CSV table of C-alpha atoms in Angstrom, one decimal:
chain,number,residue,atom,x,y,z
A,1,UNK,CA,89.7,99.8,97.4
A,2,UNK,CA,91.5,102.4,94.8
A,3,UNK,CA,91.1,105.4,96.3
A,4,UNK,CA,90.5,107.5,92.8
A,5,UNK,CA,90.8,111.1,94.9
A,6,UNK,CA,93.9,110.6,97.0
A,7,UNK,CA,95.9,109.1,94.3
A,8,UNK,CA,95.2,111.0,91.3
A,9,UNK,CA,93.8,114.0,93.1
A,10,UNK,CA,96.0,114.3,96.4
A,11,UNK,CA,93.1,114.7,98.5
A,12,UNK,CA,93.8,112.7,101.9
A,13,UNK,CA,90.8,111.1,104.3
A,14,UNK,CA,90.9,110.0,107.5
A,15,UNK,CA,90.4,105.7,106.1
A,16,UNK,CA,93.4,106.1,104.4
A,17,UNK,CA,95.3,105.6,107.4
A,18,UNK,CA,94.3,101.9,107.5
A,19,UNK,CA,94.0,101.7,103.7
A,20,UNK,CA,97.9,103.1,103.1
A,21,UNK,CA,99.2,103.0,106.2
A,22,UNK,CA,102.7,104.0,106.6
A,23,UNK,CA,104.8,101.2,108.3
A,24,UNK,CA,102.0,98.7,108.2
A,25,UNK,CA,103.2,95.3,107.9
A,26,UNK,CA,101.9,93.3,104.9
A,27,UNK,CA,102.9,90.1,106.9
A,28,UNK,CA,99.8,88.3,107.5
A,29,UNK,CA,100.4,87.4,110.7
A,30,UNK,CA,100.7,90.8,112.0
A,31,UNK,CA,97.9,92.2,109.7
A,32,UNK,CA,94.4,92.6,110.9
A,33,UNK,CA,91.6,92.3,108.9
A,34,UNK,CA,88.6,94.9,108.4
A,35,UNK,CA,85.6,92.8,109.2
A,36,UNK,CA,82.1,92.2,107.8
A,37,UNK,CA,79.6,91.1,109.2
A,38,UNK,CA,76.5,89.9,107.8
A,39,UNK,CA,74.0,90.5,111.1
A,40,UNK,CA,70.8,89.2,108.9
A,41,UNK,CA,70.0,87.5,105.7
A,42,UNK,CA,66.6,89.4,106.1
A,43,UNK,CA,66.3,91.9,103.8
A,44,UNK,CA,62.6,94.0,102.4
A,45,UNK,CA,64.6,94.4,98.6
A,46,UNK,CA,65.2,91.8,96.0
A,47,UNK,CA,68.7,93.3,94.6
A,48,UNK,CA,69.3,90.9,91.1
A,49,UNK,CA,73.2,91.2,92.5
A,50,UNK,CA,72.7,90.3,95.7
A,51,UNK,CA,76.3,88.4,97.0
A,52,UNK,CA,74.4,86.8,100.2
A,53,UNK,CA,70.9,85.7,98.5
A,54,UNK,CA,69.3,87.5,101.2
A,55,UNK,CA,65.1,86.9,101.4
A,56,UNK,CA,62.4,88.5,103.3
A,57,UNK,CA,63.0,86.5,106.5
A,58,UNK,CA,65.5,86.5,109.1
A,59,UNK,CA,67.8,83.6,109.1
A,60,UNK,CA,66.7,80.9,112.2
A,61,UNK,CA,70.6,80.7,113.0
A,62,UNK,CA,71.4,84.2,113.6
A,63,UNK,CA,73.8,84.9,116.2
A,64,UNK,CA,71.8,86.5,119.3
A,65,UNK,CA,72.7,89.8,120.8
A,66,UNK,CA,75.0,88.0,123.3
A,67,UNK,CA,76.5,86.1,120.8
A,68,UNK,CA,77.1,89.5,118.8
A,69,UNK,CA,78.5,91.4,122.0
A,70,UNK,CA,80.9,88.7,122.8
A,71,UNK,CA,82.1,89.0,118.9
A,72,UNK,CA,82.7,92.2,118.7
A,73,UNK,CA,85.0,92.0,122.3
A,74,UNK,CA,86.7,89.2,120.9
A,75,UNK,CA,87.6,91.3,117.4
A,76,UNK,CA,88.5,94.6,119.5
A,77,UNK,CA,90.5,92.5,121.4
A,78,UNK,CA,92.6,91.3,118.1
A,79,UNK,CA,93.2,94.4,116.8
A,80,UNK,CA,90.2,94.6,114.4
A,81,UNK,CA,89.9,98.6,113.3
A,82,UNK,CA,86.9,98.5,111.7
A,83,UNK,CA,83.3,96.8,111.7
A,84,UNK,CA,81.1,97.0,108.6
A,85,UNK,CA,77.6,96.3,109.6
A,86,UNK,CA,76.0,94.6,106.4
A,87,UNK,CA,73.3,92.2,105.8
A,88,UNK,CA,70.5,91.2,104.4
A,89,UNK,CA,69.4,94.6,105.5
A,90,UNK,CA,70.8,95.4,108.9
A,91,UNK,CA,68.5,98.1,110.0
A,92,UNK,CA,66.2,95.0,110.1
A,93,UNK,CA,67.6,93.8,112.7
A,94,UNK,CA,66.5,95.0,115.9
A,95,UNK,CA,69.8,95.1,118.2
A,96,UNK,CA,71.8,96.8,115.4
A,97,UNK,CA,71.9,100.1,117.5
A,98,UNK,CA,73.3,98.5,120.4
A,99,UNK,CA,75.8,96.4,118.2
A,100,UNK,CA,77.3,99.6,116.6
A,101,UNK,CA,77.5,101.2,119.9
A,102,UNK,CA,79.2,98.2,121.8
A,103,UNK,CA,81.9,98.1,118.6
A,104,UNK,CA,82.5,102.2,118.7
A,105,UNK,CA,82.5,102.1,122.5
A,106,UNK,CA,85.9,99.3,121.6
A,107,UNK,CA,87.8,101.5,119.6
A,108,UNK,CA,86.4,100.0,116.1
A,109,UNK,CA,85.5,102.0,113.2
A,110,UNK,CA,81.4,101.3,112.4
A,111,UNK,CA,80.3,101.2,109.5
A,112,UNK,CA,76.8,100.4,108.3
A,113,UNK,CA,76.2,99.6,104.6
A,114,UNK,CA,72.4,99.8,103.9
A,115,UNK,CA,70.0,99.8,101.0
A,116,UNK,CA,69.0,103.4,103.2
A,117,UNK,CA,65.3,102.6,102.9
A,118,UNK,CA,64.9,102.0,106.4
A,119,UNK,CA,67.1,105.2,107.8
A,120,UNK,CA,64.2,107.6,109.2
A,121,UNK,CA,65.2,110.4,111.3
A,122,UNK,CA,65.1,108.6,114.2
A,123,UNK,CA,67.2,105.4,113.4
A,124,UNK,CA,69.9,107.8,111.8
A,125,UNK,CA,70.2,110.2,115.1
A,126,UNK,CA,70.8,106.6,117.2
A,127,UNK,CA,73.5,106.0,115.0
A,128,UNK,CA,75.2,108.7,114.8
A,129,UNK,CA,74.8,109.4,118.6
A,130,UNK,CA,76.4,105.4,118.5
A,131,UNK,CA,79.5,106.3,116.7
A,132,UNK,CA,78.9,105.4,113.1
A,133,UNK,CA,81.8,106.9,111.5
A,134,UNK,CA,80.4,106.1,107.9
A,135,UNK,CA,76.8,105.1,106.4
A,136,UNK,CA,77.3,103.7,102.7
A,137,UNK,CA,73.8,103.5,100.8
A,138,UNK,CA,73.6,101.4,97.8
A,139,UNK,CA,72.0,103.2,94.5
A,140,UNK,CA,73.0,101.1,91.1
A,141,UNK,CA,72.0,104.4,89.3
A,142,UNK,CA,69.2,106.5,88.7
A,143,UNK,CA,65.1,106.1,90.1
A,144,UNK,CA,64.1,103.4,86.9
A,145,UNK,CA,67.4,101.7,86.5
A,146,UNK,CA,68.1,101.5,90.4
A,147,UNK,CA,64.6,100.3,90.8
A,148,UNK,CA,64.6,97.8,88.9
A,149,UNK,CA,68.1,96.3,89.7
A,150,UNK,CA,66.1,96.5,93.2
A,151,UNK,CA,63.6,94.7,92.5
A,152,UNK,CA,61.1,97.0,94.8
A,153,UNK,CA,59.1,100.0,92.8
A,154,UNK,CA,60.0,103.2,94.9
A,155,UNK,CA,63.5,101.9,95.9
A,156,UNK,CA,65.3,104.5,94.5
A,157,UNK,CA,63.1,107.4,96.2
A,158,UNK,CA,63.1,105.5,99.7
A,159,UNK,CA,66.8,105.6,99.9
A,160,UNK,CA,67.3,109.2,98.8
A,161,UNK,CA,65.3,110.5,101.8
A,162,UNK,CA,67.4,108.1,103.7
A,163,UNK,CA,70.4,109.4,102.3
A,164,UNK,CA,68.9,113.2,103.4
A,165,UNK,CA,68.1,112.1,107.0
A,166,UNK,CA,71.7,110.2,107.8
A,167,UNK,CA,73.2,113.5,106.4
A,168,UNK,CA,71.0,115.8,108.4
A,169,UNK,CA,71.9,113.7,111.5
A,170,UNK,CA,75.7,114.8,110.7
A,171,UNK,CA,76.5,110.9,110.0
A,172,UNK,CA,78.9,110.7,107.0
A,173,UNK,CA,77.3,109.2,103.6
A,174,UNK,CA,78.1,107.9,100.4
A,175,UNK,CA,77.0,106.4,97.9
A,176,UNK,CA,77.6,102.3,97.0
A,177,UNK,CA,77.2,102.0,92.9
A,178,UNK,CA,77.9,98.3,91.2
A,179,UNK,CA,79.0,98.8,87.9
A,180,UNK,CA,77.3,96.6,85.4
A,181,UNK,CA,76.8,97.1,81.5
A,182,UNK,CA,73.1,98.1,82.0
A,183,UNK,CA,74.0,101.0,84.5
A,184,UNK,CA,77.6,101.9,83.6
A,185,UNK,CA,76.1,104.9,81.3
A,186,UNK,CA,74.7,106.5,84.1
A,187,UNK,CA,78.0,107.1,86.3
A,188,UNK,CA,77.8,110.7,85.6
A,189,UNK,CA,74.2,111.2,86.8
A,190,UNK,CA,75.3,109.6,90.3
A,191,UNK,CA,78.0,111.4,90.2
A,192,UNK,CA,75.9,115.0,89.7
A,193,UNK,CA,73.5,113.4,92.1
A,194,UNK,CA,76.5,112.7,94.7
A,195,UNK,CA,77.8,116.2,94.4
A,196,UNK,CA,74.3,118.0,94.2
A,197,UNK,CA,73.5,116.1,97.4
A,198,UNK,CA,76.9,117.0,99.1
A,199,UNK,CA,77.7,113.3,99.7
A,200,UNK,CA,81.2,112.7,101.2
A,201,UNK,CA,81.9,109.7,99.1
A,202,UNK,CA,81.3,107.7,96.1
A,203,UNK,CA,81.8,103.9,95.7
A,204,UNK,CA,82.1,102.4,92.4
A,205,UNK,CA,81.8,98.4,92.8
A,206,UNK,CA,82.9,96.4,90.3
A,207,UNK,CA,80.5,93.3,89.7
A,208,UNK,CA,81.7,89.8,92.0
A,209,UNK,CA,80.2,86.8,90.4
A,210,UNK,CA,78.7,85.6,94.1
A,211,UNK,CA,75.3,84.7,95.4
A,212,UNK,CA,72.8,86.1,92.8
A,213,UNK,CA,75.1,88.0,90.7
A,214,UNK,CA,76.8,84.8,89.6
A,215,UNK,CA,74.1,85.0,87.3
A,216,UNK,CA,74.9,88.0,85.9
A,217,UNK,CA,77.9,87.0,84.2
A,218,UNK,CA,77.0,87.9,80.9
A,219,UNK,CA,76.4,91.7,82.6
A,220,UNK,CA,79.4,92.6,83.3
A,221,UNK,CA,81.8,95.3,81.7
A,222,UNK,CA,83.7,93.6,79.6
A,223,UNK,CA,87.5,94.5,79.2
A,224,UNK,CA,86.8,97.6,76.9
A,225,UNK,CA,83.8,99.0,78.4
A,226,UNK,CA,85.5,98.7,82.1
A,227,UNK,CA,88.2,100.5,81.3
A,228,UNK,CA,86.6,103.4,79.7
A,229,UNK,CA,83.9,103.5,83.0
A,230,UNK,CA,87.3,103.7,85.4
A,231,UNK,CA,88.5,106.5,83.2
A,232,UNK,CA,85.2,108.3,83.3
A,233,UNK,CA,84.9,108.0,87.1
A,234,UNK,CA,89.0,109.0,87.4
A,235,UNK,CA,87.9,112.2,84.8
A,236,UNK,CA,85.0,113.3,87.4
A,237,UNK,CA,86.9,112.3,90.1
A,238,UNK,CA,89.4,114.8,89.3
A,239,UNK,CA,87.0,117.8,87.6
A,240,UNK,CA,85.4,117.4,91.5
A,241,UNK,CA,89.1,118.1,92.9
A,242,UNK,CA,89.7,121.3,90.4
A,243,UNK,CA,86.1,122.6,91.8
A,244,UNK,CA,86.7,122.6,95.2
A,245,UNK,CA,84.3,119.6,95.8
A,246,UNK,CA,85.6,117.9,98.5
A,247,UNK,CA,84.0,114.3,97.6
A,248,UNK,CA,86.0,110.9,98.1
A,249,UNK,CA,85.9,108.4,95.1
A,250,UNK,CA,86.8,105.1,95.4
A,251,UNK,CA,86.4,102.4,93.2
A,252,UNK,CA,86.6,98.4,94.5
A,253,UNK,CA,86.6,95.1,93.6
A,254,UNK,CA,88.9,94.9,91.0
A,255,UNK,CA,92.6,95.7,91.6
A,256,UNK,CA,93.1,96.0,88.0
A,257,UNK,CA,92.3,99.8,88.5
A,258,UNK,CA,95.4,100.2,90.4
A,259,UNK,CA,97.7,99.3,87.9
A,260,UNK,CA,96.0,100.9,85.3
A,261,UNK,CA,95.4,104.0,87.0
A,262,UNK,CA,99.3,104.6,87.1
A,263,UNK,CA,100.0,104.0,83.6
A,264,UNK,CA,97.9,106.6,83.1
A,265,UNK,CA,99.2,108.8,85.1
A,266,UNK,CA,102.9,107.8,83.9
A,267,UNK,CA,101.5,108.4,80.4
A,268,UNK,CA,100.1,112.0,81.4
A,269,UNK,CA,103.1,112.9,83.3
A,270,UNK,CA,101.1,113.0,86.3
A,271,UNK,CA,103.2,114.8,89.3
A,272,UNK,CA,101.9,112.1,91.1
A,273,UNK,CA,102.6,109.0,89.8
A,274,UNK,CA,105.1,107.9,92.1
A,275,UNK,CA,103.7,108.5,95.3
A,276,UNK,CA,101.0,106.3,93.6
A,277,UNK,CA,103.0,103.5,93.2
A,278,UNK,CA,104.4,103.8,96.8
A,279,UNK,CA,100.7,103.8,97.8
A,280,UNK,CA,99.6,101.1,95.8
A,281,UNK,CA,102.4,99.0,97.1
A,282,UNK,CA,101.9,99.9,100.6
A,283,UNK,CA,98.2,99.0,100.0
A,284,UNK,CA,99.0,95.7,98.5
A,285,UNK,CA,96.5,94.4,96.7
A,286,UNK,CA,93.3,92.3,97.0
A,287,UNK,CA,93.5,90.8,100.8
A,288,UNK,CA,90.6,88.3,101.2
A,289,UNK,CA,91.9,85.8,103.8
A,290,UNK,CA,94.4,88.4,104.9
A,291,UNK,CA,93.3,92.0,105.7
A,292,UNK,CA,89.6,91.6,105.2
A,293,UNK,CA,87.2,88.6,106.5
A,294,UNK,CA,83.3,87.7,107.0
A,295,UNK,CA,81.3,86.8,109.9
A,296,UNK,CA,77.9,85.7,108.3
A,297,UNK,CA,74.4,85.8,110.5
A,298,UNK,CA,75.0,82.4,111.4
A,299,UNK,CA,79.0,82.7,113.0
A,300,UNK,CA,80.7,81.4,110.1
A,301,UNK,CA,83.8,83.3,109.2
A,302,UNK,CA,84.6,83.7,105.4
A,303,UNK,CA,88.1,84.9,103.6
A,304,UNK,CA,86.0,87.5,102.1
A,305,UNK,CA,81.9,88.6,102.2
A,306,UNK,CA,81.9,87.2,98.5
A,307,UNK,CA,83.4,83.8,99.7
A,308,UNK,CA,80.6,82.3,101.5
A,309,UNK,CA,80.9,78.6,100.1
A,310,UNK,CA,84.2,78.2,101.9
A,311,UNK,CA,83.9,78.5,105.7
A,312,UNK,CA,87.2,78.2,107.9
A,313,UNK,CA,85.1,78.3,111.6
A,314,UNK,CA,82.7,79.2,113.4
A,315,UNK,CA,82.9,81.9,116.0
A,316,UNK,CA,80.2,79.7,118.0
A,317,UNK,CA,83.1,77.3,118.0
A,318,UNK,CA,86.5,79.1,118.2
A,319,UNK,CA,86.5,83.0,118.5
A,320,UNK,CA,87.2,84.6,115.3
A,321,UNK,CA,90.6,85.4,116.4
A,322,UNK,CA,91.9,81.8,116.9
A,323,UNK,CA,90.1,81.1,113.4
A,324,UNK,CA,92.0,83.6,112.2
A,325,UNK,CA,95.1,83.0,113.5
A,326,UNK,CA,94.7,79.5,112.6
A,327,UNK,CA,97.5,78.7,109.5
A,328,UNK,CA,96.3,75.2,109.4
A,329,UNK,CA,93.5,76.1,107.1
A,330,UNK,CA,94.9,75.0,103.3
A,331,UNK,CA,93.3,78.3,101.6
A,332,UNK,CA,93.7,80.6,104.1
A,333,UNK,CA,97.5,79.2,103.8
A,334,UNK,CA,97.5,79.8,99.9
A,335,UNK,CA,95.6,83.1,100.4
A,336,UNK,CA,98.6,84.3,102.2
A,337,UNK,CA,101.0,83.0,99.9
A,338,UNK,CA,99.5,83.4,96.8
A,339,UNK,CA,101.9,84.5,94.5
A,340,UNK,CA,103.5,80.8,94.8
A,341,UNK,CA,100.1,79.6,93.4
A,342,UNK,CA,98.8,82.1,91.0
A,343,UNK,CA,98.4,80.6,87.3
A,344,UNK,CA,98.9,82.2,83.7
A,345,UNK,CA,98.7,86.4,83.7
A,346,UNK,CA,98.3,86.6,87.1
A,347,UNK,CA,101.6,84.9,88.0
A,348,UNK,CA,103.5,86.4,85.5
A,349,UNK,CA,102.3,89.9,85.8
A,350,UNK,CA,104.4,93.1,86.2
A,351,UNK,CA,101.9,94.5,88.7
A,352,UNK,CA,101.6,91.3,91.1
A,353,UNK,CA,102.9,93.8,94.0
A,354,UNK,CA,100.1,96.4,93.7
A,355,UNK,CA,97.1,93.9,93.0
A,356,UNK,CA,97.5,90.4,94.1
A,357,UNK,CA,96.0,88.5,91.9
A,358,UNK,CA,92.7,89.9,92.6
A,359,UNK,CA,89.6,88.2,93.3
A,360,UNK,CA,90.3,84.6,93.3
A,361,UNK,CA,86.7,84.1,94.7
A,362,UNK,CA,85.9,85.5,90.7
A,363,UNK,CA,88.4,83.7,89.0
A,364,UNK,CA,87.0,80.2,91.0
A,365,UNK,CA,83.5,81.3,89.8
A,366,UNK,CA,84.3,81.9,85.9
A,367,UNK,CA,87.1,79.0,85.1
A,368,UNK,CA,86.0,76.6,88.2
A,369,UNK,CA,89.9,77.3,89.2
A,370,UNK,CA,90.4,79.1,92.1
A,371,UNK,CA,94.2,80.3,91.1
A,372,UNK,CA,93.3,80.4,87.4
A,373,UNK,CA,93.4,84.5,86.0
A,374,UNK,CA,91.0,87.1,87.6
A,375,UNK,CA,89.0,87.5,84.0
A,376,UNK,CA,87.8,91.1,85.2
A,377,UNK,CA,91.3,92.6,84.5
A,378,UNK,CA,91.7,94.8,81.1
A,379,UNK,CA,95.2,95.1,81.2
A,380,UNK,CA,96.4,94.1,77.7
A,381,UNK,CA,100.0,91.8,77.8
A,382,UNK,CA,101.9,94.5,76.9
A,383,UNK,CA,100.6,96.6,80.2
A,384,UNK,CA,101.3,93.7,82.4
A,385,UNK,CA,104.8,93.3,80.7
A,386,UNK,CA,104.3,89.6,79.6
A,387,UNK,CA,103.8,90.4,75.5
């Protein structure tokens, strides 16, 4: 995540502890990960981008409430800080309640990441009287376009009275936005809606060619267009901060926006710029395999939530922290030593220190080489210092 308000704006949230923290170690044996975890494929929408190829129905392998208890001891006991609830659709699922609770009541962060169709007034009070520090809603723009990127008429007005009652219950919320070239013109109206609706956050995603958006390849931005929809979001971002507006923007999934957020601000003279760099750094990059995994309904544990072809255990098995732990794994090995195995751009990048070499799950799915280029970054040669 490129947190757009704290580096170009200064603002400072309470996530960007774990996000920038100072002294952290980037070793990866002394790193621990944020986890997902899938509870449910189940899920009542039909999202065209949907990394998990969730369906109507729960999965027949879904790890039971005991199962899921014993989890979450076994990640508080690692050091896990936080627990994003995804699915499927987790508010499907019946124990989620219990299962944020049990993680909060361990230290963990919770959060829940939900199409916000099922969050009635009840079901947001529970989870804010749970502990849910944070409840991310999906919206991929306005009611038509949303909608339809849905794939359920009346989507889009479902999750906005969601979005009302999780606020009313005092839970933090934010929207989740996935940029593609068919909503990418409508990042200002979610970003009035956003403000209008006193939202603590906004989440621009860019697009991960995984589970059903692998066939939206020929969606995406392309190099141009993404760059001028990071800049857009960085110019709101920062007329939000000269209003008093007191609204989080991030944008994820491409670590290309680091980089190219501080040439910008080098280029502006930004007062900033170098305490974005030090941030960057600190941040380090894209950390599938390193400080973020997957648990999927059915145990397995995944470098990423996007990764879900490669499985390294299951915590049915091994507990997710001797999986984890586990160097013997040949990716996970690589993952945590990529820059020995990154190939063209990538490897000889200037930037390598602030974004990793990206997502290598989206490089594997565009060249059928996982260590090939990331193609989702628009840095020219001459930004990455390799003209």
């Amino acid at each position: 995540m490129i947190s757009i308000s704290r580096l170009y704006c200064g603002s400072r949230e309470a996530s960007d502890a774990i996000r920038y923290g100072e002294g952290r170690s980037r070793a990866a044996e002394a790193r621990k990960p944020v986890v997902v975890w899938n509870v449910t494929r189940a899920c009542n929408l039909r999202c065209i981008h949907c990394y998990s190829r969730s369906t109507c129905e729960a999965g027949a392998d879904e790890l039971s409430t005991d199962e899921g208890m014993a989890l979450l001891g076994d990640l508080a006991a690692f050091g896990v800080p936080v627990v994003l609830f995804s699915g499927g659709e987790p508010l499907l699922r019946p124990d989620l309640v219990d299962l944020a609770a049990r993680a909060s009541g361990l230290g963990m962060r919770v959060v829940i990441s939900t199409n916000g169709t099922r969050l009635d007034g009840e079901t947001a009070a529970r989870l804010a009287a749970a502990g849910a520090a944070y409840v991310g809603v999906s919206l991929d723009g306005m009611r038509e376009t949303n909608d339809r990127f849905r794939g359920v008429d009346g989507a889009f007005g479902q999750a906005l009275e969601g979005i009302r009652r999780a606020r009313d219950a005092g839970l933090k919320v934010g929207l989740r936005f996935t940029l593609t070239r068919h909503n990418a013109g409508e990042i200002d109206a979610v970003f009035d809606l956003a403000r209008d609706e006193g939202l603590a956050r906004l989440c621009f995603y860019h697009l991960v060619y995984a589970g059903r958006g692998s066939d939206l390849v020929a969606d995406d931005l392309d190099r141009a267009d993404a760059r001028r929809a990071v800049d857009r979001i960085i110019d709101r971002a920062a007329e939000l901060h000269r209003d008093g507006r007191a609204m989080e923007v991030l944008t994820v999934d491409n670590h290309t926006d680091g980089p190219h957020l501080y040439l910008r601000m080098s280029r502006e003279r930004h007062p900033g710029a170098d305490e974005a760099l030090r941030l960057l750094r600190a941040s380090g990059g894209n950390a599938s395999g390193v400080g973020i995994g997957c648990v999927d309904w059915g145990g397995s544990v995944h470098p990423d939530q996007f990764w879900r072809h490669l499985d390294l255990g299951n915590v049915r098995e091994r507990p997710f922290s001797a999986i984890w732990a586990d160097p013997s794994h040949p990716v996970l090995a690589k993952l945590r030593d990529r820059a020995a195995h990154l190939k063209g751009r990538c490897g000889r990048c200037a930037f390598l220190d602030l974004c990793n070499g990206n997502f290598r799950v989206r490089a594997e799915a565009a060249t059928g080489d996982l260590w090939a280029p990331d193609p989702a970054c628009y840095l020219t040669d001459e930004e990455i210092g390799i003209a």
